[in-house]
């Protein structure tokens, strides 16, 4: 049984002041980690490595928060006035409606939150632990004290860890210490009384590795960690407000002010011209206010966006922030990494080039099956020392493993390294004689990796380097010859080889080495000099077929796609041609109208660096392929594009990509390949690392935005029509066609039934054939406002006609009012079918298909309205009355009329080229 020996729950007292071995001993662990069985038992004892969730606010508080709304205040004041007037039934109904409104809000908020919660769970971090002597990836929540874990740049630290080894390890600990400069870490013990910020031999849960790599043993998990002690998980309050909801919120306030002014005007006219009693005026004003305020709007937008987030997650795009959904819909440029996003990231070494020959490699994938041949002859061991030196280097300077399982060979580690591991295995290269002394991990900023390896038996220590050929070449003085000797390096020859391999779309890596002093124990960047170049390896990484289609689709949708890669310009060009970013003759496939003919086709990182921001802005829109870039170039590219008012989505995976992702309008992180640091900075995480998913997410973003607009276009005329009815009645001194409670009824039933239906609309055909929307344009342009006014007038007029015709001809006032309410309900229902297609004609059978929720909503509306008309208790509550048949068919016929007139309006808009879009 493990017992904590010190606050805040560490199982080893002041682990930072002890040696690594002492800590391992104290935790009953060893350098090889725990056995899976022990880990499981410990997990049962100490619990999962999670911080307790903060308590949710109690239900009553959440309910109350839904009453904190201007409209609800209006309702409560209205109820108070009714009470003063002694109209107790109205008082009760208004209160009831306020409660129902709050309940609807609460339920919708709950659904939005649970959608977002579920999505957060999809992003639960992982950890690399050593179990039964082998490295495996587990859920970070399953890490237990005593586990040996490994971290590298970009990883989140899964628990509190006492370091055992570290290589250039720097950790960003601001979550814990507030210090934003990364702290350097190494395993040397520090003073037992050192403060958290000075415990350089410890890694703390919740912090992020900024650079380097390290291994350590877990000393505390879950609430027992330092971060657990200071907070039980900062309640990461999900921001439900987005620019769109705020825009609509402001719009709502403007409407509210307008209502106030009109309400006063109405009361003045009612009093002076028609001599209405205070009682009647009050009733009319209450009715008008209740009718005109679009109270359901912000909630409707939030729920539509949240549902969209859920629907996007089903398509592998996990949205971390709600506003990203609407931004996605306006993306005009996508900047994408190449490797793994546009390509399959299933790498196979195809060819090896040495100073004096070529070795062809057979086979595909990570299975070490397939031979190496020189001039069609099988490679014979011992006959090609230069090739063997290259294979040794590629095998030793390598962290990947390929493992055989029931379903074939699979890779543990990075694909580039996996391809090189498989290559070495195919050649039968063994590494068992060697022991790794130190490592300089691969970093995409320097583009190489180095290891210091020792063969104790032969008493040799060698520095092995592999990396991007141009970088490695700079570090070489000699090259290996076929007989195992050295000669001066022929840079021109190698650069030509790199170009040649790159032109076939191969990813090229170089291998180099140098003997090192026997007592060397570490590597610094400065040690990488005077190397001997062993040769090059060309690796294929085929494009994803779906990426080719997705790029074509983006081009159709007016979205520019830019490939930003660390690979060589030749490789980038060849892949860009295969992907359809460049034409077969190497010209950009998709260009802006005002194209700069002098802009280069491919811009390299070095060329970019030589440019001023001004110069970069001049060419950035016309260059679609960026090669040999470092992560810091991405941020300049994004800024230059944004200067052209482009809405930019940018992908990233490495720790250094985080700033560019933050700068982009939509930061997109890779879910599989991406580091924790990148995911933290991203708005969207791709569960499958696939470019096609970004394209689909943009399409979803457009659909969701369309649906929000449809919902707004649908909802506002409800208020418009009702307000108009009351306004006309008062201004002309007519009998009130609607009682305030009846207005509330119609608002309530449209809120609970019809308004949500449009959130489930599928994408309209051609959604990806139109250019991106202007991100700055208001959701309600002139055409949209005209449509709202037209429909308000139509439904309002129909309601007035129904009421006065029926009252004067066939019905009592109560019955006529009831029929007026039915008219409003049916008018809205008919208009819902208009709204399904923004511009396209709804006079087609399509309007009846493709949205089940719409039919459920429509059915519920009719049932509720039938209850309103026939249930005696409703007669008491809402002053409704049972009506003869004409109380149904007249509104129905008029509703069909409304539908047809709106369609005619849409047709005129189509002819004139005006759309509410
Ligand atoms: P993208 O940005 O398109 O994903 P990338 O992943 O190819 O590009 P980097 O990972 O920065 O970009 O790689 C750049 C270059 O560094 C590669 O072309 C290759 O030559 C070299 N390289 C890649 N991985 C390794 C590695 N593990 N060890 C050594 N060198 C590597």
JSON list of C-alpha atoms in Angstrom, two decimals, residues 650-779:
[
{"chain": "A", "resi": 650, "resn": "UNK", "atom": "CA", "xyz": [-3.20, 27.33, -40.48]},
{"chain": "A", "resi": 651, "resn": "UNK", "atom": "CA", "xyz": [-2.21, 23.82, -39.53]},
{"chain": "A", "resi": 652, "resn": "UNK", "atom": "CA", "xyz": [0.57, 22.80, -37.20]},
{"chain": "A", "resi": 653, "resn": "UNK", "atom": "CA", "xyz": [1.91, 19.91, -35.21]},
{"chain": "A", "resi": 654, "resn": "UNK", "atom": "CA", "xyz": [5.20, 20.87, -33.56]},
{"chain": "A", "resi": 655, "resn": "UNK", "atom": "CA", "xyz": [5.66, 22.85, -30.38]},
{"chain": "A", "resi": 656, "resn": "UNK", "atom": "CA", "xyz": [7.07, 25.79, -32.37]},
{"chain": "A", "resi": 657, "resn": "UNK", "atom": "CA", "xyz": [3.94, 26.02, -34.48]},
{"chain": "A", "resi": 658, "resn": "UNK", "atom": "CA", "xyz": [1.84, 27.25, -31.56]},
{"chain": "A", "resi": 659, "resn": "UNK", "atom": "CA", "xyz": [2.40, 31.01, -32.15]},
{"chain": "A", "resi": 660, "resn": "UNK", "atom": "CA", "xyz": [1.39, 30.73, -35.83]},
{"chain": "A", "resi": 661, "resn": "UNK", "atom": "CA", "xyz": [-1.73, 28.82, -34.85]},
{"chain": "A", "resi": 662, "resn": "UNK", "atom": "CA", "xyz": [-2.64, 31.51, -32.37]},
{"chain": "A", "resi": 663, "resn": "UNK", "atom": "CA", "xyz": [-2.07, 34.23, -34.97]},
{"chain": "A", "resi": 664, "resn": "UNK", "atom": "CA", "xyz": [-4.18, 32.46, -37.61]},
{"chain": "A", "resi": 665, "resn": "UNK", "atom": "CA", "xyz": [-7.93, 33.08, -37.68]},
{"chain": "A", "resi": 666, "resn": "UNK", "atom": "CA", "xyz": [-8.44, 29.37, -37.27]},
{"chain": "A", "resi": 667, "resn": "UNK", "atom": "CA", "xyz": [-5.54, 27.42, -35.77]},
{"chain": "A", "resi": 668, "resn": "UNK", "atom": "CA", "xyz": [-5.74, 23.75, -36.73]},
{"chain": "A", "resi": 669, "resn": "UNK", "atom": "CA", "xyz": [-3.73, 21.17, -34.77]},
{"chain": "A", "resi": 670, "resn": "UNK", "atom": "CA", "xyz": [-3.06, 17.58, -35.70]},
{"chain": "A", "resi": 671, "resn": "UNK", "atom": "CA", "xyz": [-4.75, 15.19, -33.29]},
{"chain": "A", "resi": 672, "resn": "UNK", "atom": "CA", "xyz": [-2.42, 12.24, -33.87]},
{"chain": "A", "resi": 673, "resn": "UNK", "atom": "CA", "xyz": [0.90, 13.82, -34.75]},
{"chain": "A", "resi": 674, "resn": "UNK", "atom": "CA", "xyz": [0.38, 17.11, -32.93]},
{"chain": "A", "resi": 675, "resn": "UNK", "atom": "CA", "xyz": [1.94, 17.98, -29.62]},
{"chain": "A", "resi": 676, "resn": "UNK", "atom": "CA", "xyz": [-0.02, 19.00, -26.57]},
{"chain": "A", "resi": 677, "resn": "UNK", "atom": "CA", "xyz": [1.34, 22.54, -26.95]},
{"chain": "A", "resi": 678, "resn": "UNK", "atom": "CA", "xyz": [-0.07, 22.87, -30.47]},
{"chain": "A", "resi": 679, "resn": "UNK", "atom": "CA", "xyz": [-3.44, 21.46, -29.47]},
{"chain": "A", "resi": 680, "resn": "UNK", "atom": "CA", "xyz": [-3.62, 23.98, -26.62]},
{"chain": "A", "resi": 681, "resn": "UNK", "atom": "CA", "xyz": [-3.06, 26.81, -29.10]},
{"chain": "A", "resi": 682, "resn": "UNK", "atom": "CA", "xyz": [-5.49, 25.48, -31.70]},
{"chain": "A", "resi": 683, "resn": "UNK", "atom": "CA", "xyz": [-9.14, 26.27, -32.33]},
{"chain": "A", "resi": 684, "resn": "UNK", "atom": "CA", "xyz": [-9.74, 23.01, -34.13]},
{"chain": "A", "resi": 685, "resn": "UNK", "atom": "CA", "xyz": [-8.03, 19.64, -33.69]},
{"chain": "A", "resi": 686, "resn": "UNK", "atom": "CA", "xyz": [-8.13, 17.12, -36.54]},
{"chain": "A", "resi": 687, "resn": "UNK", "atom": "CA", "xyz": [-8.72, 13.65, -35.16]},
{"chain": "A", "resi": 688, "resn": "UNK", "atom": "CA", "xyz": [-7.28, 12.10, -38.32]},
{"chain": "A", "resi": 689, "resn": "UNK", "atom": "CA", "xyz": [-4.59, 14.66, -39.28]},
{"chain": "A", "resi": 690, "resn": "UNK", "atom": "CA", "xyz": [-6.15, 14.75, -42.74]},
{"chain": "A", "resi": 691, "resn": "UNK", "atom": "CA", "xyz": [-6.36, 17.79, -45.03]},
{"chain": "A", "resi": 692, "resn": "UNK", "atom": "CA", "xyz": [-9.69, 16.57, -46.38]},
{"chain": "A", "resi": 693, "resn": "UNK", "atom": "CA", "xyz": [-11.09, 16.99, -42.86]},
{"chain": "A", "resi": 694, "resn": "UNK", "atom": "CA", "xyz": [-10.20, 20.70, -42.90]},
{"chain": "A", "resi": 695, "resn": "UNK", "atom": "CA", "xyz": [-12.00, 21.12, -46.18]},
{"chain": "A", "resi": 696, "resn": "UNK", "atom": "CA", "xyz": [-15.03, 19.32, -44.75]},
{"chain": "A", "resi": 697, "resn": "UNK", "atom": "CA", "xyz": [-14.85, 21.44, -41.60]},
{"chain": "A", "resi": 698, "resn": "UNK", "atom": "CA", "xyz": [-14.94, 24.59, -43.75]},
{"chain": "A", "resi": 699, "resn": "UNK", "atom": "CA", "xyz": [-17.95, 23.18, -45.55]},
{"chain": "A", "resi": 700, "resn": "UNK", "atom": "CA", "xyz": [-19.58, 22.42, -42.18]},
{"chain": "A", "resi": 701, "resn": "UNK", "atom": "CA", "xyz": [-18.69, 25.93, -41.01]},
{"chain": "A", "resi": 702, "resn": "UNK", "atom": "CA", "xyz": [-20.48, 27.35, -44.06]},
{"chain": "A", "resi": 703, "resn": "UNK", "atom": "CA", "xyz": [-23.48, 25.13, -43.46]},
{"chain": "A", "resi": 704, "resn": "UNK", "atom": "CA", "xyz": [-23.72, 26.06, -39.79]},
{"chain": "A", "resi": 705, "resn": "UNK", "atom": "CA", "xyz": [-23.45, 29.77, -40.55]},
{"chain": "A", "resi": 706, "resn": "UNK", "atom": "CA", "xyz": [-26.13, 29.38, -43.21]},
{"chain": "A", "resi": 707, "resn": "UNK", "atom": "CA", "xyz": [-28.34, 27.65, -40.67]},
{"chain": "A", "resi": 708, "resn": "UNK", "atom": "CA", "xyz": [-27.80, 30.36, -38.08]},
{"chain": "A", "resi": 709, "resn": "UNK", "atom": "CA", "xyz": [-28.81, 32.92, -40.69]},
{"chain": "A", "resi": 710, "resn": "UNK", "atom": "CA", "xyz": [-31.82, 30.85, -41.68]},
{"chain": "A", "resi": 711, "resn": "UNK", "atom": "CA", "xyz": [-32.86, 30.62, -38.02]},
{"chain": "A", "resi": 712, "resn": "UNK", "atom": "CA", "xyz": [-32.52, 34.38, -37.59]},
{"chain": "A", "resi": 713, "resn": "UNK", "atom": "CA", "xyz": [-34.42, 35.05, -40.81]},
{"chain": "A", "resi": 714, "resn": "UNK", "atom": "CA", "xyz": [-37.08, 32.68, -39.58]},
{"chain": "A", "resi": 715, "resn": "UNK", "atom": "CA", "xyz": [-37.41, 33.89, -36.02]},
{"chain": "A", "resi": 716, "resn": "UNK", "atom": "CA", "xyz": [-37.49, 37.66, -36.44]},
{"chain": "A", "resi": 717, "resn": "UNK", "atom": "CA", "xyz": [-40.71, 37.83, -38.51]},
{"chain": "A", "resi": 718, "resn": "UNK", "atom": "CA", "xyz": [-42.51, 35.99, -35.66]},
{"chain": "A", "resi": 719, "resn": "UNK", "atom": "CA", "xyz": [-41.89, 39.02, -33.52]},
{"chain": "A", "resi": 720, "resn": "UNK", "atom": "CA", "xyz": [-42.38, 41.40, -36.41]},
{"chain": "A", "resi": 721, "resn": "UNK", "atom": "CA", "xyz": [-45.83, 40.05, -37.29]},
{"chain": "A", "resi": 722, "resn": "UNK", "atom": "CA", "xyz": [-47.12, 40.04, -33.73]},
{"chain": "A", "resi": 723, "resn": "UNK", "atom": "CA", "xyz": [-45.83, 43.53, -33.01]},
{"chain": "A", "resi": 724, "resn": "UNK", "atom": "CA", "xyz": [-47.43, 44.77, -36.20]},
{"chain": "A", "resi": 725, "resn": "UNK", "atom": "CA", "xyz": [-50.81, 43.30, -35.28]},
{"chain": "A", "resi": 726, "resn": "UNK", "atom": "CA", "xyz": [-50.87, 45.06, -31.92]},
{"chain": "A", "resi": 727, "resn": "UNK", "atom": "CA", "xyz": [-49.47, 48.30, -33.31]},
{"chain": "A", "resi": 728, "resn": "UNK", "atom": "CA", "xyz": [-52.10, 48.49, -36.04]},
{"chain": "A", "resi": 729, "resn": "UNK", "atom": "CA", "xyz": [-54.90, 47.68, -33.60]},
{"chain": "A", "resi": 730, "resn": "UNK", "atom": "CA", "xyz": [-53.88, 50.42, -31.20]},
{"chain": "A", "resi": 731, "resn": "UNK", "atom": "CA", "xyz": [-53.11, 53.02, -33.86]},
{"chain": "A", "resi": 732, "resn": "UNK", "atom": "CA", "xyz": [-56.50, 52.50, -35.46]},
{"chain": "A", "resi": 733, "resn": "UNK", "atom": "CA", "xyz": [-58.32, 52.07, -32.20]},
{"chain": "A", "resi": 734, "resn": "UNK", "atom": "CA", "xyz": [-59.46, 48.54, -33.06]},
{"chain": "A", "resi": 735, "resn": "UNK", "atom": "CA", "xyz": [-60.27, 45.60, -30.81]},
{"chain": "A", "resi": 736, "resn": "UNK", "atom": "CA", "xyz": [-57.13, 43.79, -29.74]},
{"chain": "A", "resi": 737, "resn": "UNK", "atom": "CA", "xyz": [-56.72, 40.76, -32.04]},
{"chain": "A", "resi": 738, "resn": "UNK", "atom": "CA", "xyz": [-54.30, 39.17, -29.56]},
{"chain": "A", "resi": 739, "resn": "UNK", "atom": "CA", "xyz": [-54.15, 39.17, -25.78]},
{"chain": "A", "resi": 740, "resn": "UNK", "atom": "CA", "xyz": [-50.67, 39.54, -24.24]},
{"chain": "A", "resi": 741, "resn": "UNK", "atom": "CA", "xyz": [-50.83, 35.98, -22.91]},
{"chain": "A", "resi": 742, "resn": "UNK", "atom": "CA", "xyz": [-51.69, 34.75, -26.38]},
{"chain": "A", "resi": 743, "resn": "UNK", "atom": "CA", "xyz": [-48.62, 36.52, -27.73]},
{"chain": "A", "resi": 744, "resn": "UNK", "atom": "CA", "xyz": [-46.65, 34.72, -25.08]},
{"chain": "A", "resi": 745, "resn": "UNK", "atom": "CA", "xyz": [-48.20, 31.44, -26.11]},
{"chain": "A", "resi": 746, "resn": "UNK", "atom": "CA", "xyz": [-47.22, 31.80, -29.74]},
{"chain": "A", "resi": 747, "resn": "UNK", "atom": "CA", "xyz": [-43.69, 32.90, -28.81]},
{"chain": "A", "resi": 748, "resn": "UNK", "atom": "CA", "xyz": [-43.37, 29.95, -26.50]},
{"chain": "A", "resi": 749, "resn": "UNK", "atom": "CA", "xyz": [-44.55, 27.30, -28.93]},
{"chain": "A", "resi": 750, "resn": "UNK", "atom": "CA", "xyz": [-42.41, 28.57, -31.79]},
{"chain": "A", "resi": 751, "resn": "UNK", "atom": "CA", "xyz": [-39.44, 28.66, -29.41]},
{"chain": "A", "resi": 752, "resn": "UNK", "atom": "CA", "xyz": [-39.91, 25.06, -28.28]},
{"chain": "A", "resi": 753, "resn": "UNK", "atom": "CA", "xyz": [-40.88, 23.62, -31.64]},
{"chain": "A", "resi": 754, "resn": "UNK", "atom": "CA", "xyz": [-40.09, 25.35, -34.90]},
{"chain": "A", "resi": 755, "resn": "UNK", "atom": "CA", "xyz": [-37.07, 27.49, -34.17]},
{"chain": "A", "resi": 756, "resn": "UNK", "atom": "CA", "xyz": [-34.61, 24.63, -33.66]},
{"chain": "A", "resi": 757, "resn": "UNK", "atom": "CA", "xyz": [-35.57, 22.78, -36.83]},
{"chain": "A", "resi": 758, "resn": "UNK", "atom": "CA", "xyz": [-33.29, 24.83, -39.06]},
{"chain": "A", "resi": 759, "resn": "UNK", "atom": "CA", "xyz": [-30.21, 23.90, -37.01]},
{"chain": "A", "resi": 760, "resn": "UNK", "atom": "CA", "xyz": [-30.59, 20.45, -38.53]},
{"chain": "A", "resi": 761, "resn": "UNK", "atom": "CA", "xyz": [-30.67, 21.59, -42.13]},
{"chain": "A", "resi": 762, "resn": "UNK", "atom": "CA", "xyz": [-28.24, 19.84, -44.43]},
{"chain": "A", "resi": 763, "resn": "UNK", "atom": "CA", "xyz": [-25.87, 21.85, -46.58]},
{"chain": "A", "resi": 764, "resn": "UNK", "atom": "CA", "xyz": [-27.55, 23.39, -49.60]},
{"chain": "A", "resi": 765, "resn": "UNK", "atom": "CA", "xyz": [-26.27, 22.13, -52.94]},
{"chain": "A", "resi": 766, "resn": "UNK", "atom": "CA", "xyz": [-23.48, 24.30, -54.29]},
{"chain": "A", "resi": 767, "resn": "UNK", "atom": "CA", "xyz": [-22.38, 25.43, -50.84]},
{"chain": "A", "resi": 768, "resn": "UNK", "atom": "CA", "xyz": [-18.78, 24.89, -51.94]},
{"chain": "A", "resi": 769, "resn": "UNK", "atom": "CA", "xyz": [-19.25, 26.50, -55.32]},
{"chain": "A", "resi": 770, "resn": "UNK", "atom": "CA", "xyz": [-19.59, 29.99, -53.95]},
{"chain": "A", "resi": 771, "resn": "UNK", "atom": "CA", "xyz": [-16.76, 32.22, -52.72]},
{"chain": "A", "resi": 772, "resn": "UNK", "atom": "CA", "xyz": [-16.11, 32.61, -48.99]},
{"chain": "A", "resi": 773, "resn": "UNK", "atom": "CA", "xyz": [-18.40, 35.07, -47.26]},
{"chain": "A", "resi": 774, "resn": "UNK", "atom": "CA", "xyz": [-17.04, 38.42, -46.19]},
{"chain": "A", "resi": 775, "resn": "UNK", "atom": "CA", "xyz": [-16.13, 37.92, -42.56]},
{"chain": "A", "resi": 776, "resn": "UNK", "atom": "CA", "xyz": [-16.92, 41.54, -41.70]},
{"chain": "A", "resi": 777, "resn": "UNK", "atom": "CA", "xyz": [-20.36, 41.64, -43.29]},
{"chain": "A", "resi": 778, "resn": "UNK", "atom": "CA", "xyz": [-23.35, 41.75, -40.96]},
{"chain": "A", "resi": 779, "resn": "UNK", "atom": "CA", "xyz": [-25.44, 38.60, -40.74]}
]
